Short mmCIF file of C-alpha atoms in Angstrom, two decimals:
data_model
loop_
_atom_site.label_atom_id
_atom_site.label_comp_id
_atom_site.label_asym_id
_atom_site.label_seq_id
_atom_site.Cartn_x
_atom_site.Cartn_y
_atom_site.Cartn_z
CA UNK A 1 33.65 1.31 -48.96
CA UNK A 2 31.50 3.79 -46.95
CA UNK A 3 29.79 6.52 -48.92
CA UNK A 4 29.24 10.08 -47.84
CA UNK A 5 28.16 9.98 -44.28
CA UNK A 6 25.90 12.73 -42.76
CA UNK A 7 24.79 13.09 -39.25
CA UNK A 8 22.46 13.57 -37.63
CA UNK A 9 19.92 12.32 -40.08
CA UNK A 10 17.22 14.25 -38.35
CA UNK A 11 17.65 17.26 -36.03
CA UNK A 12 15.02 19.29 -34.14
CA UNK A 13 15.96 22.66 -32.87
CA UNK A 14 13.95 25.46 -31.08
CA UNK A 15 14.15 28.94 -32.59
CA UNK A 16 17.31 30.64 -31.46
CA UNK A 17 19.34 27.50 -30.87
CA UNK A 18 22.28 26.28 -32.90
CA UNK A 19 22.37 23.52 -35.39
CA UNK A 20 25.50 21.57 -36.38
CA UNK A 21 25.40 19.25 -39.25
CA UNK A 22 28.39 16.95 -39.98
CA UNK A 23 29.60 15.44 -43.25
CA UNK A 24 32.33 12.80 -43.62
CA UNK A 25 33.23 12.61 -47.30
CA UNK A 26 33.98 9.40 -49.04
CA UNK A 27 37.42 7.96 -48.38
CA UNK A 28 39.96 9.67 -50.59
CA UNK A 29 37.77 12.63 -51.32
CA UNK A 30 39.02 16.08 -50.34
CA UNK A 31 36.31 18.23 -51.82
CA UNK A 32 32.96 18.74 -50.08
CA UNK A 33 29.81 20.56 -51.25
CA UNK A 34 26.80 21.55 -49.12
CA UNK A 35 23.34 21.97 -50.69
CA UNK A 36 20.08 22.94 -49.17
CA UNK A 37 16.64 21.67 -50.19
CA UNK A 38 13.73 23.60 -49.01
CA UNK A 39 10.19 22.00 -49.13
CA UNK A 40 8.96 21.60 -52.63
CA UNK A 41 12.18 22.94 -54.08
CA UNK A 42 15.28 21.58 -55.73
CA UNK A 43 18.63 21.57 -54.22
CA UNK A 44 20.43 24.87 -53.98
CA UNK A 45 24.23 25.09 -53.82
CA UNK A 46 25.47 26.59 -50.65
CA UNK A 47 29.29 26.21 -50.30
CA UNK A 48 32.21 24.38 -51.63
CA UNK A 49 35.22 23.46 -49.40
CA UNK A 50 38.50 21.82 -49.69
CA UNK A 51 40.48 20.80 -46.63
CA UNK A 52 40.97 23.92 -44.49
CA UNK A 53 39.71 26.23 -47.29
CA UNK A 54 36.42 27.64 -48.42
CA UNK A 55 36.58 27.77 -52.15
CA UNK A 56 33.12 29.14 -53.02
CA UNK A 57 30.48 30.30 -50.57
CA UNK A 58 28.35 32.29 -52.91
CA UNK A 59 25.23 30.23 -52.00
CA UNK A 60 25.55 30.71 -48.27
CA UNK A 61 23.25 33.20 -46.44
CA UNK A 62 25.31 36.12 -45.31
CA UNK A 63 24.35 35.81 -41.64
CA UNK A 64 24.19 32.92 -39.16
CA UNK A 65 25.55 30.21 -41.59
CA UNK A 66 29.15 29.03 -41.59
CA UNK A 67 30.97 26.01 -42.84
CA UNK A 68 34.30 24.49 -42.28
CA UNK A 69 36.25 21.45 -43.41
CA UNK A 70 39.25 21.00 -41.01
CA UNK A 71 42.44 19.13 -41.72
CA UNK A 72 41.16 16.33 -39.53
CA UNK A 73 37.56 15.30 -39.02
CA UNK A 74 34.28 15.88 -40.85
CA UNK A 75 33.00 19.03 -42.54
CA UNK A 76 30.59 21.03 -40.39
CA UNK A 77 27.74 23.18 -41.47
CA UNK A 78 26.77 25.49 -38.63
CA UNK A 79 23.60 27.46 -38.35
CA UNK A 80 23.39 29.91 -35.41
CA UNK A 81 20.13 31.23 -33.99
CA UNK A 82 17.97 29.07 -36.16
CA UNK A 83 14.68 30.36 -37.47
CA UNK A 84 11.68 28.47 -38.90
CA UNK A 85 12.80 29.29 -42.41
CA UNK A 86 15.93 27.24 -41.86
CA UNK A 87 13.89 24.07 -41.71
CA UNK A 88 15.10 22.09 -44.73
CA UNK A 89 17.09 19.08 -45.85
CA UNK A 90 20.82 19.71 -46.04
CA UNK A 91 22.75 17.50 -48.29
CA UNK A 92 26.55 17.07 -48.43
CA UNK A 93 28.39 15.79 -51.44
CA UNK A 94 32.01 14.98 -51.93
CA UNK A 95 34.38 14.50 -54.83
CA UNK A 96 38.06 13.54 -55.16
CA UNK A 97 38.89 16.48 -57.31
CA UNK A 98 37.63 19.87 -58.54
CA UNK A 99 34.08 19.25 -59.53
CA UNK A 100 34.20 19.42 -63.30
CA UNK A 101 33.93 15.65 -63.51
CA UNK A 102 30.45 15.47 -62.05
CA UNK A 103 30.37 11.73 -62.16
CA UNK A 104 32.58 11.79 -59.11
CA UNK A 105 30.22 13.83 -56.96
CA UNK A 106 28.51 11.57 -54.50
CA UNK A 107 25.73 12.68 -52.25
CA UNK A 108 24.97 11.72 -48.63
CA UNK A 109 21.56 10.83 -47.45
CA UNK A 110 20.85 14.34 -46.05
CA UNK A 111 20.20 15.85 -42.59
CA UNK A 112 16.67 17.03 -41.99
CA UNK A 113 16.51 20.07 -39.87
CA UNK A 114 13.23 21.06 -38.20
CA UNK A 115 12.95 24.20 -36.32
CA UNK A 116 10.09 24.55 -33.92
CA UNK B 1 25.45 31.16 -65.09
CA UNK B 2 23.78 27.96 -65.81
CA UNK B 3 20.16 27.15 -65.08
CA UNK B 4 17.88 24.20 -65.33
CA UNK B 5 14.06 24.07 -66.01
CA UNK B 6 11.85 21.17 -65.35
CA UNK B 7 8.49 22.33 -66.67
CA UNK B 8 6.36 19.61 -65.08
CA UNK B 9 6.04 19.80 -61.31
CA UNK B 10 3.82 16.71 -61.18
CA UNK B 11 3.36 13.82 -63.66
CA UNK B 12 1.02 10.87 -63.27
CA UNK B 13 1.62 7.72 -65.26
CA UNK B 14 -0.09 4.32 -65.21
CA UNK B 15 2.05 1.39 -64.16
CA UNK B 16 3.48 -0.14 -67.33
CA UNK B 17 3.15 2.90 -69.43
CA UNK B 18 5.95 4.86 -70.94
CA UNK B 19 7.50 7.93 -69.25
CA UNK B 20 9.18 11.05 -70.37
CA UNK B 21 10.30 13.81 -67.96
CA UNK B 22 11.43 17.06 -69.48
CA UNK B 23 14.51 19.03 -68.74
CA UNK B 24 15.82 22.20 -70.36
CA UNK B 25 19.10 23.76 -69.56
CA UNK B 26 20.76 27.12 -70.22
CA UNK B 27 24.48 27.15 -70.54
CA UNK B 28 26.76 28.76 -73.04
CA UNK B 29 29.18 25.85 -73.57
CA UNK B 30 28.76 22.09 -73.55
CA UNK B 31 27.29 21.15 -70.26
CA UNK B 32 27.59 18.10 -68.05
CA UNK B 33 24.05 16.89 -67.45
CA UNK B 34 22.63 14.58 -64.87
CA UNK B 35 19.41 13.02 -63.73
CA UNK B 36 18.99 12.11 -60.04
CA UNK B 37 16.12 10.34 -58.27
CA UNK B 38 15.09 10.99 -54.68
CA UNK B 39 12.69 8.88 -52.75
CA UNK B 40 10.86 10.42 -49.82
CA UNK B 41 13.14 11.20 -46.94
CA UNK B 42 16.07 9.82 -48.81
CA UNK B 43 19.22 11.22 -50.50
CA UNK B 44 19.87 11.58 -54.24
CA UNK B 45 20.77 8.68 -56.36
CA UNK B 46 22.41 9.25 -59.76
CA UNK B 47 20.45 7.74 -62.53
CA UNK B 48 22.63 8.77 -65.44
CA UNK B 49 24.87 11.50 -66.79
CA UNK B 50 26.01 12.96 -70.10
CA UNK B 51 29.50 14.39 -70.62
CA UNK B 52 30.24 13.87 -74.34
CA UNK B 53 29.95 11.40 -77.10
CA UNK B 54 26.79 9.42 -77.81
CA UNK B 55 23.91 11.68 -77.07
CA UNK B 56 21.69 8.78 -75.90
CA UNK B 57 22.77 7.72 -72.60
CA UNK B 58 21.73 4.62 -70.63
CA UNK B 59 21.34 4.69 -66.87
CA UNK B 60 20.32 2.46 -64.03
CA UNK B 61 16.79 1.00 -63.49
CA UNK B 62 15.96 1.05 -67.19
CA UNK B 63 16.17 4.79 -67.60
CA UNK B 64 17.73 6.60 -70.56
CA UNK B 65 18.09 10.22 -71.61
CA UNK B 66 18.87 11.99 -74.84
CA UNK B 67 20.93 15.16 -75.11
CA UNK B 68 19.57 17.48 -77.87
CA UNK B 69 21.85 20.50 -78.18
CA UNK B 70 19.58 22.23 -80.61
CA UNK B 71 16.72 22.14 -78.11
CA UNK B 72 18.93 22.54 -75.00
CA UNK B 73 17.09 19.57 -73.63
CA UNK B 74 18.07 16.47 -71.70
CA UNK B 75 14.77 14.43 -71.27
CA UNK B 76 14.62 11.33 -69.25
CA UNK B 77 12.69 8.34 -70.57
CA UNK B 78 11.57 4.87 -69.46
CA UNK B 79 9.61 2.52 -71.70
CA UNK B 80 7.61 0.87 -68.90
CA UNK B 81 7.43 2.34 -65.44
CA UNK B 82 7.05 0.34 -62.25
CA UNK B 83 5.32 1.37 -59.03
CA UNK B 84 8.71 1.64 -57.40
CA UNK B 85 9.64 4.50 -59.76
CA UNK B 86 7.35 6.81 -57.90
CA UNK B 87 9.71 9.49 -56.52
CA UNK B 88 11.11 13.01 -57.16
CA UNK B 89 13.29 13.39 -60.23
CA UNK B 90 15.86 16.12 -60.55
CA UNK B 91 17.79 17.23 -63.59
CA UNK B 92 21.07 19.01 -63.03
CA UNK B 93 23.80 20.67 -64.90
CA UNK B 94 27.49 21.43 -64.17
CA UNK B 95 29.79 23.78 -65.98
CA UNK B 96 32.37 22.14 -68.24
CA UNK B 97 34.98 24.60 -67.31
CA UNK B 98 37.09 24.84 -64.27
CA UNK B 99 36.30 26.57 -61.03
CA UNK B 100 34.26 25.67 -58.03
CA UNK B 101 31.38 24.32 -60.06
CA UNK B 102 28.84 22.54 -58.07
CA UNK B 103 25.72 21.24 -59.66
CA UNK B 104 22.77 23.47 -60.51
CA UNK B 105 19.41 21.57 -60.08
CA UNK B 106 15.99 22.02 -61.48
CA UNK B 107 13.11 22.19 -59.08
CA UNK B 108 12.14 18.59 -59.67
CA UNK B 109 9.27 16.59 -61.17
CA UNK B 110 7.18 14.51 -58.74
CA UNK B 111 6.28 11.17 -60.47
CA UNK B 112 3.05 9.55 -59.35
CA UNK B 113 2.41 5.95 -60.55
CA UNK B 114 -1.21 4.92 -60.90
CA UNK B 115 -2.10 1.20 -60.56
#
């Protein structure tokens, strides 16, 4: 039973390029969360999605960042025109239902983005 | 909105000694509380969680945590640490109500184990 799968695990981009991070939730999970972990910081909530819907994007930067979770395929976190400050670990989590029952929120192993 | 404070950025403990990592939360209702551990370059592993009931919860790897409502705390303890416990520890809180409630994390405590 595969867990939350994230890829790539490590990604290097030059300033101005685009970064795409993918997340496949656990089987049977229809809710996906993205978190960002800056160096020496805890995880910060970015966005919460269900299939084809963005439920809460209150933690997403207003520009350059977008997320989707299509009917088919993985969830994608897209960062356009990356800057050095985007360098961070991006974690995806999934749950089978609305996240009040936190014991069902499972985290992936993260995608480490380095902007050079 | 909920918040989590982990007052200790770094803690150093000798191998075999006892451990307590502090966590204070701010939330108006009964929260859901969690402790996660993160090894370098790795994802988060859930150690334990509190939803309701017994305020002393047991987790994996010999960890336990006690929910104290009066102190708004959820401190993590282990009676005897092992070198493999060296990692970053995060306390997190989730709202008990409905809505798109992700987890709110503290900034973490870095645990160093001395031989």
